[in-house]
CSV table of C-alpha atoms and ligand atoms in Angstrom, one decimal:
chain,number,residue,atom,x,y,z
A,229,MET,CA,30.8,-19.8,-27.1
A,230,GLU,CA,27.7,-18.2,-28.4
A,231,MET,CA,26.1,-18.7,-31.8
A,232,ILE,CA,23.8,-16.5,-33.9
A,233,THR,CA,22.0,-18.1,-36.9
A,234,ALA,CA,20.6,-15.7,-39.5
A,235,LYS,CA,16.8,-16.0,-39.6
A,236,SER,CA,16.9,-15.7,-43.4
A,237,ALA,CA,19.4,-18.6,-43.8
A,238,GLY,CA,18.4,-21.3,-46.2
A,239,PHE,CA,15.7,-21.9,-48.8
A,240,CYS,CA,13.9,-18.9,-50.0
A,241,PHE,CA,10.2,-18.9,-51.1
A,242,GLY,CA,10.9,-19.6,-54.8
A,243,VAL,CA,13.4,-22.5,-54.2
A,244,LYS,CA,11.1,-24.1,-51.6
A,245,ARG,CA,8.2,-23.8,-54.0
A,246,ALA,CA,10.2,-25.4,-56.9
A,247,ILE,CA,11.4,-28.3,-54.8
A,248,ASP,CA,7.9,-28.9,-53.5
A,249,MET,CA,6.7,-29.0,-57.1
A,250,VAL,CA,9.2,-31.7,-58.0
A,251,TYR,CA,8.3,-33.8,-55.0
A,252,GLU,CA,4.6,-33.4,-55.9
A,253,GLN,CA,5.4,-34.7,-59.4
A,254,ILE,CA,7.2,-37.7,-57.9
A,255,ALA,CA,4.2,-38.3,-55.6
A,256,CYS,CA,1.8,-38.4,-58.4
A,257,PHE,CA,4.1,-40.4,-60.7
A,258,LYS,CA,2.2,-41.6,-63.7
A,259,GLY,CA,4.8,-43.8,-65.3
A,260,ILE,CA,6.3,-41.2,-67.5
A,261,PRO,CA,9.8,-39.8,-67.0
A,262,ILE,CA,10.3,-36.7,-64.9
A,263,TYR,CA,13.1,-34.2,-65.8
A,264,THR,CA,14.3,-31.0,-64.4
A,265,TYR,CA,15.8,-28.5,-66.9
A,266,GLY,CA,19.1,-28.0,-65.0
A,267,PRO,CA,19.6,-29.1,-61.4
A,268,ILE,CA,16.6,-27.9,-59.4
A,269,ILE,CA,18.9,-26.2,-56.9
A,270,HIS,CA,22.6,-25.8,-56.4
A,271,ASN,CA,22.7,-28.5,-53.8
A,272,GLU,CA,24.2,-31.9,-54.6
A,273,ALA,CA,22.5,-33.8,-51.7
A,274,VAL,CA,19.0,-32.7,-52.9
A,275,VAL,CA,19.8,-33.4,-56.6
A,276,LYS,CA,21.1,-36.8,-55.6
A,277,ASP,CA,18.0,-37.6,-53.6
A,278,LEU,CA,15.9,-36.6,-56.6
A,279,GLU,CA,18.0,-38.8,-58.9
A,280,ASN,CA,17.4,-41.7,-56.6
A,281,LYS,CA,13.7,-41.1,-57.0
A,282,GLY,CA,14.0,-41.2,-60.8
A,283,VAL,CA,14.2,-37.5,-61.6
A,284,CYS,CA,16.8,-36.9,-64.4
A,285,VAL,CA,18.6,-33.6,-65.1
A,286,ILE,CA,18.5,-32.2,-68.6
A,287,ASN,CA,21.8,-30.2,-69.0
A,288,ASP,CA,21.2,-28.3,-72.2
A,289,VAL,CA,18.9,-27.6,-75.1
A,290,GLU,CA,20.5,-30.3,-77.3
A,291,GLN,CA,19.7,-32.9,-74.7
A,292,LEU,CA,16.2,-31.5,-74.3
A,293,LYS,CA,15.7,-32.0,-78.1
A,294,THR,CA,16.5,-35.7,-77.7
A,295,ILE,CA,13.7,-36.3,-75.1
A,296,GLN,CA,10.7,-38.1,-76.6
A,297,THR,CA,8.3,-38.4,-73.6
A,298,GLY,CA,7.9,-37.1,-70.1
A,299,THR,CA,7.4,-34.0,-68.0
A,300,VAL,CA,10.0,-31.3,-67.8
A,301,ILE,CA,10.1,-29.2,-64.7
A,302,ILE,CA,11.5,-25.6,-65.1
A,303,ARG,CA,13.5,-24.6,-62.0
A,304,SER,CA,13.1,-21.4,-60.0
A,305,HIS,CA,15.8,-19.6,-62.2
A,306,GLY,CA,13.4,-19.8,-65.1
A,307,VAL,CA,14.4,-20.3,-68.8
A,308,ALA,CA,14.3,-18.5,-72.1
A,309,GLN,CA,11.1,-18.5,-74.1
A,310,ASN,CA,12.5,-20.8,-76.7
A,311,ILE,CA,12.9,-23.6,-74.1
A,312,HIS,CA,9.2,-23.4,-73.4
A,313,ASN,CA,8.6,-23.5,-77.1
A,314,ILE,CA,10.7,-26.6,-77.6
A,315,ILE,CA,8.9,-28.4,-74.8
A,316,ALA,CA,5.6,-27.5,-76.3
A,317,GLU,CA,6.6,-28.4,-79.8
A,318,LYS,CA,7.8,-31.8,-78.7
A,319,GLY,CA,4.5,-32.5,-76.8
A,320,LEU,CA,6.3,-32.9,-73.5
A,321,GLY,CA,4.5,-32.0,-70.2
A,322,CYS,CA,5.8,-28.8,-68.6
A,323,VAL,CA,5.6,-27.9,-64.9
A,324,ASP,CA,6.8,-24.3,-64.6
A,325,ALA,CA,8.4,-23.8,-61.2
A,326,THR,CA,9.9,-20.4,-62.3
A,327,CYS,CA,9.9,-18.2,-59.2
A,328,PRO,CA,7.1,-15.7,-59.6
A,329,PHE,CA,9.7,-12.9,-58.9
A,330,VAL,CA,11.8,-14.1,-61.9
A,331,LYS,CA,8.6,-14.5,-64.0
A,332,ARG,CA,7.9,-10.9,-63.3
A,333,ILE,CA,11.3,-9.9,-64.9
A,334,HIS,CA,10.5,-12.1,-67.9
A,335,ASN,CA,7.2,-10.2,-68.3
A,336,ILE,CA,8.8,-6.8,-67.9
A,337,VAL,CA,11.5,-7.7,-70.5
A,338,GLU,CA,9.0,-9.1,-73.0
A,339,LYS,CA,6.7,-6.1,-72.6
A,340,GLU,CA,9.3,-3.4,-72.7
A,341,SER,CA,11.3,-4.9,-75.6
A,342,LYS,CA,8.0,-5.3,-77.6
A,343,ALA,CA,7.5,-1.6,-77.0
A,344,GLY,CA,10.9,-1.0,-78.7
A,345,LYS,CA,13.1,-0.5,-75.6
A,346,GLN,CA,16.8,-1.5,-75.3
A,347,ILE,CA,16.9,-4.0,-72.5
A,348,ILE,CA,19.8,-3.9,-70.0
A,349,VAL,CA,20.2,-6.8,-67.5
A,350,ILE,CA,22.4,-6.1,-64.6
A,351,GLY,CA,23.6,-9.6,-63.6
A,352,ASN,CA,26.3,-12.2,-64.1
A,353,GLN,CA,27.1,-13.1,-67.7
A,354,GLY,CA,26.2,-16.7,-68.3
A,355,HIS,CA,24.2,-17.2,-65.2
A,356,PRO,CA,21.2,-19.4,-66.0
A,357,GLU,CA,18.7,-16.9,-64.6
A,358,VAL,CA,20.3,-14.1,-66.7
A,359,GLU,CA,20.2,-16.3,-69.8
A,360,GLY,CA,16.6,-17.0,-69.1
A,361,ILE,CA,15.8,-13.3,-68.7
A,362,THR,CA,17.6,-12.3,-71.9
A,363,GLY,CA,15.7,-15.0,-73.8
A,364,TRP,CA,12.5,-13.0,-73.3
A,365,ALA,CA,13.7,-9.9,-75.1
A,366,GLU,CA,12.4,-9.4,-78.6
A,367,GLY,CA,15.0,-6.8,-79.4
A,368,PRO,CA,18.5,-5.7,-78.3
A,369,VAL,CA,19.6,-6.9,-74.9
A,370,PHE,CA,22.8,-6.1,-73.1
A,371,VAL,CA,24.1,-7.8,-69.9
A,372,ALA,CA,26.3,-5.8,-67.5
A,373,GLU,CA,28.0,-7.4,-64.6
A,374,SER,CA,30.8,-5.0,-64.0
A,375,GLU,CA,31.7,-1.3,-64.1
A,376,ALA,CA,33.7,-2.0,-67.3
A,377,ASP,CA,30.7,-3.6,-69.0
A,378,ALA,CA,28.5,-0.6,-68.1
A,379,LYS,CA,31.2,1.8,-69.3
A,380,SER,CA,31.6,0.0,-72.5
A,381,PHE,CA,27.9,0.1,-73.4
A,382,ILE,CA,27.0,2.3,-76.3
A,383,ALA,CA,23.4,2.6,-77.5
A,384,ASP,CA,21.4,5.0,-79.7
A,385,LYS,CA,20.4,7.8,-77.3
A,386,ASP,CA,17.1,8.1,-79.1
A,387,ILE,CA,16.1,4.7,-78.0
A,388,SER,CA,14.8,4.3,-74.4
A,389,CYS,CA,16.4,1.7,-72.2
A,390,CYS,CA,14.8,-0.5,-69.6
A,391,ILE,CA,17.2,-1.7,-66.8
A,392,VAL,CA,16.4,-4.8,-64.8
A,393,SER,CA,18.5,-6.9,-62.5
A,394,GLN,CA,19.2,-10.5,-61.8
A,395,THR,CA,17.3,-11.3,-58.6
A,396,THR,CA,20.4,-12.3,-56.7
A,397,PHE,CA,22.6,-9.4,-57.6
A,398,ASN,CA,24.2,-7.3,-54.9
A,399,TYR,CA,22.1,-4.2,-54.3
A,400,ASN,CA,25.0,-1.7,-53.9
A,401,LYS,CA,26.7,-3.0,-57.0
A,402,PHE,CA,23.4,-2.7,-58.9
A,403,LYS,CA,23.1,1.0,-57.8
A,404,GLU,CA,26.7,1.7,-58.9
A,405,LEU,CA,26.1,0.2,-62.4
A,406,VAL,CA,22.7,2.0,-62.7
A,407,ASP,CA,24.6,5.3,-61.9
A,408,ILE,CA,27.0,4.7,-64.7
A,409,PHE,CA,24.2,4.2,-67.2
A,410,LYS,CA,22.4,7.3,-65.9
A,411,LYS,CA,25.6,9.4,-66.3
A,412,LYS,CA,25.8,8.2,-69.9
A,413,GLY,CA,22.5,10.0,-70.4
A,414,TYR,CA,20.3,7.2,-71.4
A,415,ASN,CA,16.5,7.7,-71.0
A,416,GLY,CA,14.3,5.0,-69.7
A,417,ASN,CA,13.2,3.2,-66.6
A,418,VAL,CA,15.0,1.3,-64.0
A,419,VAL,CA,13.2,-1.6,-62.3
A,420,ASN,CA,14.9,-2.9,-59.2
A,421,THR,CA,14.1,-6.6,-59.6
A,422,ILE,CA,16.5,-7.8,-56.9
A,423,CYS,CA,14.6,-10.2,-54.7
A,424,ASN,CA,13.9,-9.1,-51.2
A,425,ALA,CA,14.8,-12.5,-49.9
A,426,THR,CA,18.4,-12.0,-51.3
A,427,GLU,CA,18.6,-8.5,-50.0
A,428,GLU,CA,17.4,-9.4,-46.6
A,429,ARG,CA,19.7,-12.3,-46.4
A,430,GLN,CA,22.7,-10.2,-47.5
A,431,ILE,CA,21.9,-7.4,-45.0
A,432,GLU,CA,21.3,-9.8,-42.1
A,433,ALA,CA,24.5,-11.7,-43.0
A,434,GLY,CA,26.5,-8.5,-43.1
A,435,LEU,CA,25.1,-7.3,-39.7
A,436,ILE,CA,25.9,-10.7,-38.1
A,437,ALA,CA,29.4,-10.8,-39.6
A,438,THR,CA,30.2,-7.4,-38.1
A,439,GLU,CA,29.4,-8.7,-34.6
A,440,VAL,CA,31.0,-12.2,-34.6
A,441,ASP,CA,34.5,-13.5,-34.4
A,442,VAL,CA,33.9,-16.3,-36.8
A,443,MET,CA,31.3,-16.5,-39.6
A,444,ILE,CA,30.2,-19.7,-41.3
A,445,VAL,CA,28.5,-19.4,-44.7
A,446,ILE,CA,26.8,-22.6,-45.9
A,447,GLY,CA,25.9,-23.2,-49.5
A,448,GLY,CA,26.6,-24.9,-52.8
A,449,LYS,CA,29.9,-24.4,-54.6
A,450,HIS,CA,28.1,-23.2,-57.7
A,451,SER,CA,25.6,-21.0,-56.0
A,452,SER,CA,26.2,-17.4,-56.9
A,453,ASN,CA,24.0,-16.1,-54.0
A,454,THR,CA,26.0,-18.1,-51.5
A,455,ARG,CA,29.3,-16.8,-53.0
A,456,LYS,CA,28.0,-13.2,-52.6
A,457,LEU,CA,27.0,-13.9,-49.0
A,458,TYR,CA,30.5,-15.1,-48.4
A,459,GLU,CA,32.0,-12.0,-50.0
A,460,ILE,CA,29.9,-9.7,-47.9
A,461,CYS,CA,30.7,-11.6,-44.7
A,462,ARG,CA,34.4,-11.8,-45.5
A,463,LYS,CA,34.6,-8.0,-45.7
A,464,LYS,CA,33.3,-7.7,-42.2
A,465,CYS,CA,34.8,-10.7,-40.6
A,466,ALA,CA,38.2,-12.0,-41.6
A,467,SER,CA,37.5,-15.5,-40.2
A,468,THR,CA,34.7,-16.3,-42.6
A,469,TYR,CA,34.3,-19.9,-43.8
A,470,PHE,CA,32.5,-21.1,-46.9
A,471,ILE,CA,31.3,-24.6,-46.6
A,472,GLN,CA,29.0,-26.9,-48.6
A,473,THR,CA,28.2,-29.4,-45.8
A,474,LEU,CA,29.4,-30.1,-42.3
A,475,GLU,CA,32.2,-32.3,-43.7
A,476,ASP,CA,34.0,-29.2,-45.2
A,477,LEU,CA,34.0,-27.5,-41.8
A,478,GLN,CA,37.5,-27.4,-40.4
A,479,LEU,CA,37.3,-24.6,-37.9
A,480,ASP,CA,40.6,-23.1,-37.0
A,481,LEU,CA,39.3,-20.8,-34.4
A,482,PRO,CA,41.2,-17.6,-33.6
A,483,THR,CA,42.0,-17.3,-29.9
A,484,ALA,CA,39.3,-15.5,-27.9
A,485,THR,CA,36.5,-16.6,-30.2
A,486,ALA,CA,33.4,-15.8,-28.3
A,487,LEU,CA,30.7,-15.6,-30.9
A,488,ILE,CA,30.1,-17.6,-34.1
A,489,GLY,CA,27.6,-16.5,-36.8
A,490,ILE,CA,25.9,-18.8,-39.3
A,491,THR,CA,24.1,-18.0,-42.5
A,492,ALA,CA,23.2,-20.1,-45.6
A,493,GLY,CA,22.4,-19.5,-49.2
A,494,ALA,CA,19.0,-19.9,-50.8
A,495,SER,CA,19.6,-23.5,-51.8
A,496,THR,CA,20.7,-24.9,-48.5
A,497,PRO,CA,18.4,-27.4,-46.9
A,498,LYS,CA,17.4,-26.8,-43.3
A,499,ASN,CA,18.9,-30.1,-42.1
A,500,ILE,CA,22.4,-29.1,-43.2
A,501,ILE,CA,22.1,-25.8,-41.3
A,502,GLU,CA,20.9,-27.7,-38.2
A,503,GLU,CA,23.9,-30.2,-38.5
A,504,VAL,CA,26.3,-27.2,-38.5
A,505,GLN,CA,24.5,-25.6,-35.5
A,506,ASP,CA,24.6,-28.9,-33.6
A,507,TYR,CA,28.3,-29.3,-34.4
A,508,VAL,CA,29.2,-25.8,-33.2
A,509,ARG,CA,27.0,-26.3,-30.1
A,510,VAL,CA,28.7,-29.6,-29.2
A,511,ASN,CA,32.3,-28.8,-30.0
A,512,PHE,CA,32.8,-25.2,-28.9
B,648,LIG,FE1,12.7,-16.3,-56.0
B,648,LIG,FE2,14.0,-14.6,-54.6
B,648,LIG,FE3,14.3,-17.1,-54.2
B,648,LIG,S1,13.6,-14.5,-56.8
B,648,LIG,S2,14.0,-18.0,-56.2
B,648,LIG,S3,12.4,-16.0,-53.9
B,648,LIG,S4,15.9,-15.6,-54.2
């Protein structure tokens, strides 16, 4: 049995940076509480470890309003401008671990909406990153995650649009939705803000899934980028497994399995990938 592990599997730059920032805060703990606004990543083991080290998760804006003292760490997804405002108004410390690629989208949305453009975000409705992005628009903002959404959009044709994307959105689907907006005759600019890390991980996963007999995708249940990786791989390889940790892996290998592929979402720690690799190496 041979095994191929995607080079791009696991933490991306932005997630690694955010986690490092949390551990730096723990290391220089000054006796004041440390919070993350939402779980720092979609990985229960990492969040548990942080909890054990005294880092609490703030789940929503109402909870944030009840906090009297401490430092709030903004995760790589970023947040809407009003969350920054609340933190500042309450006099809480703020460590902004928003991924610079997401911050770039906030800046584009803020600038273009101030210039009077209609903002269109291509991304998943309700995803925290999308909610953060829309929260930087100063005027109308529309979120499209499907063809139906894009087709249903009606705007004043005299107003220019600015289209951006959630960083983890599928590139081909993004292009399809942009085409729908273009066919509707809207003027404006399209900024492909899909992160290269996601695109590279998706392309590599698809290529590996084409070659292998079994594909293992590792990542958090709530991680949209892992789910997308799974979808891409599943299309190329019928025997694709989505697991969170090694414990979920119950390989029912098709006969004549010669090659197993492994990839992992952006929130998957290296040690979990290595555990799966070791398991495959030892058992097959
Ligand atoms: Fe940033 Fe891209 Fe990761 S936007 S958080 S480096 S997927």
